[in-house]
Amino acid sequence: MRNRTACELRAAFAQQMAATYGREVPAYNTLVDVAAEVNASVLARDGASAERLGSIGRVTAERHGAIRVGSPAELRDVARIFGALGMHPVGFYDLRDAARSAVPVISTAFRPTDPDELARNPFRMFTSMLVTDDRRFFSAELQARLEAFLSQRVLFPAELITLSNKAIAARGLDDDDAGRFLKLATDAFALSAEPVDRAWYAELEAVSAVAADIGGVSSTHINHLTPRVLDIDELYRRMSAHGVAMIDSVQGPPRWAGPDVLLRQTSFRALAEQRLFRAADGSVAPGSLRVRFGEVEARGIALTPAGRDRYDAMMAEVDWVLASSPDASRTDVAAEVWTRDLPSSELGLLRDGLGFFTYSVADRSAAAPGADPAALVEAGALTATPIVYEDFLPRSAAGIFQSNLSTETTWDAEQRGTRRDAAWLSDVLGQSVADPVDLYALQQRASLDAALACLAR
Ligand code: OOG
Ligand code: NI
């Protein structure tokens, strides 16, 4: 029997998830169509430079999903399922105070860590977990009931976890197991028809809509599936022209004349979806919930820690300017700050050590001995290709969460939050959560070492 590799399983899962989500949220199909139109126009307009940050084939196939779970045990199961697909936890994001208004979750992203694997199938899953013992959100009494509720529900059938473990051990599955695994995995993230306990949901919603979405129901579901687009401002305009209500802005870096860096994201507003509700008297009646939205993103160059500090400082500067002149447009202020504070070319980012690049040899005869990488690139001896940012941004993530909530989070700022960090998460998962910066730095180092060794030969 044929063996299906983790990469093939990942590609099949991404496709089945898209089919399910597209059936459930038809506006997603519009988003994908518009993204494809925009990508085709950018390609026609810019030619080869449109593919500077990834081939059109890769960009078109690229997706990230978002899911939310309630407990460490549930997160461990998620890690097995995505482990079977060759996806590993990368990055730790604390969204509890990443933005003006708080979301009671911490997150990581499951994704391939090997650049070749990412190129073969670029699928990731942004995964959030409720922090039930954070007193700023949950009283001891509510925490106890919430944890009791979470501990008795089963999000993932035992057979799915058994097959996941088998796939991890064998680095793939035979056809029969693969079919079964993919069905169980896709079903686990489909919207459930199980009635929602109205009173319990409402009680959690009074604290946080995200807490209700996670802990107020007996199943989980995919929240969104995000395609990648080459011009997010154009996509925003075209979606609005299609009559789709978008959130107020694009999160992350502004549109500006220099190179795209990190990640820009926007979304269409969460739609009302039909769900069944169970009342206190046991009767079941239809109603609706607004929790799922459609997100889209544009990716740019991965920044080094120095570049990331620069980014954070520029974002803070924009906030500061806007605080004193609230009528100014964020887009204009941001573009001004960026033009002043960030090099306007890839070479500038490289020279200042702000961006990550891979290197290859272009012309050995142009190499001056002892020159640094930037000088070797300028002399034409080396070619530098930007490394694309494959991860997420906590402030943007919190902003995306927030702009899709219709109720404010109630929280008690006097209380101390529970400590959570990448080490805590690694302990929970029994595997280390990779630091994105380490992955980019390693990739850069390996290519530079190989290129320098070739020049020295
Ligand atoms: C996740 C929100 C953040 C992103 O891409 O940063 C996010 C969620 O809504 O579960 O999707
Ligand atoms: Ni997302």
Coordinates of C-alpha atoms and ligand atoms in Angstrom, one line a residue:
M1 CA 0.0 0.0 0.0
R2 CA 1.3 3.5 -0.8
N3 CA 2.6 5.6 1.9
R4 CA 1.4 9.2 2.2
T5 CA 4.1 11.5 3.6
A6 CA 3.5 14.2 6.2
C7 CA 3.7 16.8 3.4
E8 CA 1.1 15.0 1.3
L9 CA -1.2 14.7 4.3
R10 CA -0.7 18.4 5.1
A11 CA -1.6 19.4 1.5
A12 CA -4.7 17.1 1.6
F13 CA -5.8 18.5 5.0
A14 CA -5.4 22.1 3.9
Q15 CA -7.6 21.3 0.8
Q16 CA -10.3 19.5 2.8
M17 CA -10.3 22.2 5.4
A18 CA -10.8 24.8 2.7
A19 CA -13.7 22.8 1.2
T20 CA -15.4 22.5 4.6
Y21 CA -14.8 26.1 5.6
G22 CA -15.9 27.4 2.1
R23 CA -19.2 25.5 2.5
E24 CA -19.7 26.9 5.9
V25 CA -18.6 30.5 5.2
P26 CA -19.2 31.2 1.5
A27 CA -17.7 34.7 1.7
Y28 CA -14.4 32.8 2.1
N29 CA -14.7 31.7 -1.5
T30 CA -15.2 35.3 -2.6
L31 CA -12.1 36.2 -0.6
V32 CA -10.1 33.5 -2.3
D33 CA -11.3 34.5 -5.8
V34 CA -10.6 38.2 -5.2
A35 CA -7.1 37.3 -3.8
A36 CA -6.4 35.4 -7.0
E37 CA -7.6 38.3 -9.2
V38 CA -5.4 40.7 -7.3
N39 CA -2.4 38.4 -7.5
A40 CA -2.9 38.0 -11.3
S41 CA -3.0 41.8 -11.7
V42 CA 0.1 42.3 -9.6
L43 CA 1.9 39.7 -11.6
A44 CA 0.9 41.3 -14.9
R45 CA 1.9 44.8 -13.6
D46 CA 5.2 43.9 -11.8
G47 CA 6.5 40.8 -13.7
A48 CA 9.3 38.9 -12.0
S49 CA 9.5 41.3 -9.1
A50 CA 6.0 40.2 -8.0
E51 CA 7.6 36.8 -7.2
R52 CA 10.4 38.3 -5.2
L53 CA 8.9 37.0 -2.0
G54 CA 7.7 33.6 -3.3
S55 CA 6.6 32.0 -6.5
I56 CA 3.0 32.7 -7.6
G57 CA 2.4 28.9 -7.2
R58 CA 3.4 29.0 -3.6
V59 CA 1.6 32.3 -2.8
T60 CA -1.6 30.9 -4.4
A61 CA -1.4 27.7 -2.3
E62 CA -0.5 29.4 0.9
R63 CA -3.0 29.4 3.8
H64 CA -3.1 29.7 7.5
G65 CA -5.9 28.6 9.7
A66 CA -6.9 29.7 13.2
I67 CA -8.3 27.5 15.9
R68 CA -8.9 28.0 19.6
V69 CA -8.8 25.4 22.4
G70 CA -9.5 25.5 26.1
S71 CA -6.9 23.6 28.0
P72 CA -3.3 22.2 28.0
A73 CA -4.7 18.7 27.4
E74 CA -6.6 19.9 24.3
L75 CA -3.5 21.7 23.1
R76 CA -1.4 18.6 23.4
D77 CA -3.9 16.7 21.2
V78 CA -3.7 19.5 18.6
A79 CA 0.1 19.2 18.7
R80 CA -0.2 15.5 17.8
I81 CA -2.6 16.1 15.0
F82 CA -0.4 18.8 13.4
G83 CA 2.7 16.8 14.2
A84 CA 1.3 14.2 11.9
L85 CA 1.2 16.8 9.2
G86 CA 4.8 17.9 9.7
M87 CA 3.8 21.0 11.6
H88 CA 5.7 22.0 14.8
P89 CA 5.0 24.7 17.3
V90 CA 6.8 28.0 16.4
G91 CA 6.6 31.2 18.4
F92 CA 4.9 32.2 21.6
Y93 CA 2.3 35.0 21.5
D94 CA 0.7 36.4 24.6
L95 CA -2.5 38.2 23.5
R96 CA -3.7 39.0 27.0
D97 CA -2.2 42.4 26.9
A98 CA -0.9 42.8 23.4
A99 CA -3.5 45.4 22.5
R100 CA -5.7 48.1 24.0
S101 CA -8.4 45.6 24.9
A102 CA -7.6 42.2 26.2
V103 CA -8.1 38.7 24.9
P104 CA -7.7 35.9 27.5
V105 CA -5.5 33.6 25.3
I106 CA -1.9 32.7 24.6
S107 CA -1.0 31.3 21.1
T108 CA 1.5 29.5 19.0
A109 CA 1.6 28.6 15.3
F110 CA 2.0 25.0 14.1
R111 CA 4.0 25.1 10.9
P112 CA 6.7 23.3 8.9
T113 CA 10.1 24.6 10.1
D114 CA 12.1 23.4 7.1
P115 CA 12.1 26.0 4.2
D116 CA 11.8 23.2 1.6
E117 CA 8.8 21.7 3.4
L118 CA 7.2 25.1 3.5
A119 CA 7.8 25.6 -0.2
R120 CA 6.2 22.2 -0.9
N121 CA 3.1 23.0 1.1
P122 CA 2.9 26.3 3.0
F123 CA 0.2 25.6 5.5
R124 CA 0.2 26.8 9.1
M125 CA -2.3 26.8 12.0
F126 CA -2.4 29.7 14.5
T127 CA -3.6 28.1 17.7
S128 CA -4.8 29.8 20.8
M129 CA -5.5 28.5 24.2
L130 CA -7.7 30.0 26.9
V131 CA -5.8 31.0 30.1
T132 CA -8.5 29.9 32.6
D133 CA -6.5 30.7 35.7
D134 CA -6.0 34.4 34.8
R135 CA -7.7 36.3 37.6
R136 CA -8.0 39.4 35.5
F137 CA -10.7 37.6 33.5
F138 CA -12.0 34.7 35.6
S139 CA -13.0 34.5 39.2
A140 CA -11.9 31.3 41.1
E141 CA -15.5 30.2 41.0
L142 CA -15.9 30.7 37.3
Q143 CA -12.5 29.1 36.6
A144 CA -13.6 26.0 38.5
R145 CA -16.8 25.6 36.5
L146 CA -15.0 26.4 33.2
E147 CA -12.3 23.9 33.8
A148 CA -14.9 21.3 34.8
F149 CA -16.8 21.9 31.5
L150 CA -13.6 21.7 29.5
S151 CA -12.4 18.5 31.1
Q152 CA -15.5 16.6 30.3
R153 CA -15.7 17.5 26.6
V154 CA -13.9 15.5 23.9
L155 CA -12.7 17.6 21.0
F156 CA -10.7 14.9 19.3
P157 CA -11.7 11.3 19.1
A158 CA -9.2 8.7 20.5
E159 CA -8.9 7.2 17.1
L160 CA -7.7 10.5 15.6
I161 CA -4.9 10.8 18.2
T162 CA -3.9 7.2 17.7
L163 CA -3.6 7.7 14.0
S164 CA -1.7 11.0 14.6
N165 CA 0.8 9.2 16.8
K166 CA 1.2 6.4 14.2
A167 CA 1.8 9.1 11.5
I168 CA 4.4 10.8 13.6
A169 CA 6.2 7.6 14.3
A170 CA 6.2 6.4 10.6
R171 CA 6.5 9.9 9.1
G172 CA 3.3 9.2 7.1
L173 CA 0.4 6.8 6.8
D174 CA -0.8 4.2 4.3
D175 CA -3.7 5.1 2.1
D176 CA -6.4 3.6 4.3
D177 CA -5.2 5.2 7.5
A178 CA -4.6 8.5 5.7
G179 CA -8.2 8.6 4.4
R180 CA -9.5 7.9 7.9
F181 CA -7.1 10.3 9.6
L182 CA -8.0 13.1 7.2
K183 CA -11.8 12.6 7.7
L184 CA -11.5 12.6 11.5
A185 CA -9.2 15.6 11.5
T186 CA -11.4 17.7 9.1
D187 CA -14.5 16.7 11.0
A188 CA -13.0 17.8 14.3
F189 CA -12.7 21.4 13.0
A190 CA -16.1 21.6 11.3
L191 CA -18.9 23.6 12.9
S192 CA -20.9 21.3 15.2
A193 CA -24.7 21.1 15.0
E194 CA -24.8 20.3 18.8
P195 CA -27.0 22.9 20.5
V196 CA -25.2 25.6 22.6
D197 CA -26.2 26.0 26.2
R198 CA -27.5 29.6 26.1
A199 CA -27.0 30.5 29.7
W200 CA -23.5 29.1 30.0
Y201 CA -22.5 30.8 26.7
A202 CA -23.9 34.1 27.8
E203 CA -22.2 33.9 31.2
L204 CA -18.8 33.5 29.5
E205 CA -19.6 36.1 26.9
A206 CA -20.1 38.6 29.7
V207 CA -16.4 38.1 30.5
S208 CA -15.1 37.8 26.9
A209 CA -16.6 36.8 23.6
V210 CA -13.5 34.7 22.8
A211 CA -13.9 32.8 26.1
A212 CA -17.5 32.0 25.2
D213 CA -16.4 30.9 21.7
I214 CA -13.8 28.5 23.2
G215 CA -15.3 27.4 26.5
G216 CA -19.0 27.9 25.9
V217 CA -19.5 25.1 23.4
S218 CA -18.7 21.4 23.4
S219 CA -16.6 21.3 20.3
T220 CA -14.1 23.4 18.5
H221 CA -14.0 24.8 14.9
I222 CA -11.8 26.5 12.4
N223 CA -12.3 30.3 13.0
H224 CA -10.8 31.4 9.7
L225 CA -8.6 30.3 6.8
T226 CA -6.3 33.0 5.4
P227 CA -5.1 33.3 1.8
R228 CA -2.0 35.3 0.9
V229 CA -2.3 38.3 -1.4
L230 CA 0.4 40.4 -3.1
D231 CA -1.4 43.7 -2.7
I232 CA -3.6 43.9 0.4
D233 CA -4.7 47.5 -0.1
E234 CA -6.1 46.6 -3.5
L235 CA -7.8 43.5 -2.0
Y236 CA -9.3 45.6 0.7
R237 CA -10.8 48.0 -2.0
R238 CA -12.1 45.2 -4.2
M239 CA -13.7 43.3 -1.3
S240 CA -15.4 46.5 -0.2
A241 CA -16.6 47.0 -3.8
H242 CA -18.1 43.5 -3.6
G243 CA -20.1 44.7 -0.7
V244 CA -18.2 42.8 2.0
A245 CA -17.9 44.7 5.2
M246 CA -14.2 44.8 6.2
I247 CA -12.7 45.8 9.5
D248 CA -11.5 49.4 9.8
S249 CA -7.9 48.9 8.8
V250 CA -5.0 46.8 7.7
Q251 CA -3.0 45.6 10.8
G252 CA 0.8 45.8 10.9
P253 CA 3.1 47.8 8.7
P254 CA 1.6 50.6 6.6
R255 CA 1.6 50.8 2.9
W256 CA 4.8 52.6 1.9
A257 CA 7.4 52.9 -0.9
G258 CA 10.0 50.7 0.7
P259 CA 10.2 46.9 0.9
D260 CA 7.4 44.8 2.4
V261 CA 8.4 43.6 5.9
L262 CA 6.8 41.2 8.3
L263 CA 3.1 40.8 7.9
R264 CA 0.1 42.9 7.0
Q265 CA -3.4 41.5 7.7
T266 CA -7.0 42.5 7.4
S267 CA -10.3 40.7 7.6
F268 CA -14.0 40.9 6.7
R269 CA -16.3 41.2 9.7
A270 CA -17.5 38.2 11.5
L271 CA -20.8 36.9 10.0
A272 CA -23.9 35.9 11.8
E273 CA -24.1 32.1 11.5
Q274 CA -27.1 29.9 12.3
R275 CA -26.6 27.8 15.5
L276 CA -29.0 25.9 17.7
F277 CA -29.4 27.0 21.4
R278 CA -30.7 25.0 24.3
A279 CA -32.6 27.1 26.9
A280 CA -32.8 26.5 30.7
D281 CA -36.0 24.5 30.2
G282 CA -34.3 22.1 27.8
S283 CA -36.1 23.4 24.7
V284 CA -33.9 23.9 21.6
A285 CA -34.4 26.8 19.2
P286 CA -32.3 28.4 16.4
G287 CA -30.4 31.6 16.9
S288 CA -27.1 33.0 15.6
L289 CA -23.5 33.7 16.6
R290 CA -21.0 36.0 15.1
V291 CA -17.6 34.6 15.7
R292 CA -16.1 33.6 12.4
F293 CA -14.5 36.0 10.1
G294 CA -12.4 36.0 6.9
E295 CA -8.8 37.1 7.1
V296 CA -6.3 37.8 4.4
E297 CA -2.6 38.7 4.6
A298 CA 0.4 40.0 2.7
R299 CA 3.9 38.8 3.8
G300 CA 7.2 40.6 3.7
I301 CA 10.8 40.2 4.8
A302 CA 11.6 38.6 8.1
L303 CA 13.3 41.1 10.4
T304 CA 16.2 40.5 12.7
P305 CA 15.9 41.3 16.4
A306 CA 17.3 44.7 15.6
G307 CA 14.8 45.1 12.8
R308 CA 12.0 44.0 15.1
D309 CA 13.0 46.5 17.7
R310 CA 12.9 49.2 15.0
Y311 CA 9.4 48.0 14.0
D312 CA 8.1 48.1 17.6
A313 CA 9.6 51.6 18.1
M314 CA 8.0 52.8 14.9
M315 CA 4.6 51.4 15.9
A316 CA 5.0 53.1 19.3
E317 CA 6.0 56.4 17.6
V318 CA 2.8 56.2 15.4
D319 CA 0.7 55.7 18.5
W320 CA 2.4 58.6 20.2
V321 CA 1.9 61.0 17.3
L322 CA -1.8 59.9 17.0
A323 CA -2.4 60.4 20.7
S324 CA -1.5 64.0 20.4
S325 CA -3.2 64.6 17.0
P326 CA -6.2 62.3 17.0
D327 CA -7.5 63.7 13.7
A328 CA -4.4 62.6 11.7
S329 CA -4.8 59.5 9.6
R330 CA -2.9 56.5 10.9
T331 CA -1.9 55.5 7.4
D332 CA -0.3 58.9 6.7
V333 CA 1.4 59.1 10.0
A334 CA 2.7 55.6 9.7
A335 CA 4.0 56.1 6.2
E336 CA 5.8 59.2 7.3
V337 CA 7.5 57.5 10.3
W338 CA 8.5 54.6 8.2
T339 CA 10.0 56.7 5.5
R340 CA 12.0 58.5 8.1
D341 CA 13.1 55.5 10.2
L342 CA 13.4 52.5 7.9
P343 CA 15.8 52.0 5.0
S344 CA 13.9 52.2 1.8
S345 CA 15.7 49.3 0.0
E346 CA 16.5 45.6 0.6
L347 CA 20.2 46.5 0.5
G348 CA 19.6 49.1 3.2
L349 CA 17.9 46.6 5.4
L350 CA 20.7 44.2 4.9
R351 CA 23.5 46.8 5.4
D352 CA 21.9 47.9 8.7
G353 CA 21.4 44.3 9.9
L354 CA 17.6 44.7 10.0
G355 CA 16.4 42.0 7.7
F356 CA 17.2 38.3 7.1
F357 CA 18.5 37.1 3.8
T358 CA 19.9 34.0 2.2
Y359 CA 23.1 34.3 0.1
S360 CA 24.4 32.7 -3.0
V361 CA 27.4 33.2 -5.1
A362 CA 26.9 35.5 -8.2
D363 CA 30.4 36.2 -9.4
R364 CA 33.5 34.9 -7.7
S365 CA 35.8 37.3 -9.5
A366 CA 34.0 40.3 -7.9
A367 CA 34.8 39.2 -4.4
A368 CA 37.3 41.3 -2.4
P369 CA 38.9 39.3 0.4
G370 CA 37.7 40.0 3.9
A371 CA 34.7 42.1 2.7
D372 CA 31.5 41.8 4.8
P373 CA 28.3 40.3 3.3
A374 CA 26.8 43.6 2.4
A375 CA 29.9 44.8 0.6
L376 CA 30.1 41.5 -1.3
V377 CA 26.5 42.0 -2.4
E378 CA 27.2 45.5 -3.4
A379 CA 30.2 44.4 -5.4
G380 CA 28.1 41.8 -7.2
A381 CA 30.0 38.8 -5.7
L382 CA 27.0 37.6 -3.7
T383 CA 23.3 37.7 -4.3
A384 CA 21.0 38.3 -1.3
T385 CA 17.5 37.0 -1.4
P386 CA 15.1 38.1 1.4
I387 CA 13.8 35.5 3.8
V388 CA 10.0 35.7 4.0
Y389 CA 8.4 36.2 7.4
E390 CA 6.5 32.9 8.1
D391 CA 5.1 33.9 11.5
F392 CA 2.7 36.2 13.2
L393 CA 2.5 39.4 15.2
P394 CA 0.9 39.5 18.6
R395 CA -0.4 43.1 18.3
S396 CA -1.9 42.4 14.9
A397 CA -3.4 39.1 16.2
A398 CA -5.0 40.8 19.1
G399 CA -6.2 43.6 16.8
I400 CA -7.8 41.0 14.5
F401 CA -9.4 39.3 17.4
Q402 CA -10.7 42.6 18.8
S403 CA -12.0 44.2 15.7
N404 CA -14.3 41.2 15.2
L405 CA -15.8 41.3 18.7
S406 CA -19.1 43.0 19.3
T407 CA -18.7 43.0 23.1
E408 CA -16.0 44.4 25.3
T409 CA -13.9 42.2 27.5
T410 CA -14.5 42.7 31.2
W411 CA -11.3 42.5 33.1
D412 CA -9.9 43.5 36.4
A413 CA -6.6 45.3 35.9
E414 CA -5.9 45.2 39.6
Q415 CA -5.3 41.5 39.5
R416 CA -2.0 39.9 38.5
G417 CA -1.9 37.8 35.3
T418 CA -0.6 34.3 35.5
R419 CA 2.8 33.9 34.0
R420 CA 3.0 32.2 30.6
D421 CA 5.9 32.0 28.3
A422 CA 7.5 29.8 25.6
A423 CA 9.1 27.6 28.3
W424 CA 5.8 27.0 29.9
L425 CA 4.3 26.1 26.6
S426 CA 7.2 23.8 25.8
D427 CA 6.6 22.0 29.1
V428 CA 2.9 21.6 28.3
L429 CA 3.6 20.2 24.9
G430 CA 6.5 18.0 25.8
Q431 CA 8.4 19.5 22.9
S432 CA 10.2 22.7 22.5
V433 CA 8.5 25.7 21.0
A434 CA 10.8 27.0 18.3
D435 CA 11.8 30.7 18.4
P436 CA 11.2 32.1 14.9
V437 CA 14.3 34.2 15.0
D438 CA 16.5 31.1 15.6
L439 CA 15.0 29.5 12.5
Y440 CA 15.6 32.5 10.3
A441 CA 19.1 33.1 11.7
L442 CA 20.1 29.5 11.1
Q443 CA 18.8 29.6 7.5
Q444 CA 20.8 32.8 6.9
R445 CA 23.9 31.5 8.5
A446 CA 23.9 28.2 6.6
S447 CA 23.6 29.9 3.2
L448 CA 26.2 32.5 4.0
D449 CA 28.7 29.9 5.3
A450 CA 28.2 27.9 2.1
A451 CA 28.6 31.0 -0.1
L452 CA 31.7 32.2 1.7
A453 CA 33.2 28.7 1.5
C454 CA 32.7 28.7 -2.3
L455 CA 34.3 32.2 -2.6
A456 CA 37.3 31.0 -0.6
R457 CA 37.8 27.9 -2.7
Ligands
OOG1 C1 -6.7 34.3 15.9 C2 -6.6 35.8 15.6 C3 -5.2 36.1 15.1 C4 -3.6 36.1 13.0 O1 -3.5 35.7 11.9 O2 -2.8 36.8 13.6 C5 -4.9 35.7 13.7 C6 -8.1 33.9 16.1 O3 -9.1 34.6 15.8 O4 -8.3 32.7 16.6 O5 -5.7 35.0 13.1
NI2 NI -5.2 34.5 11.3

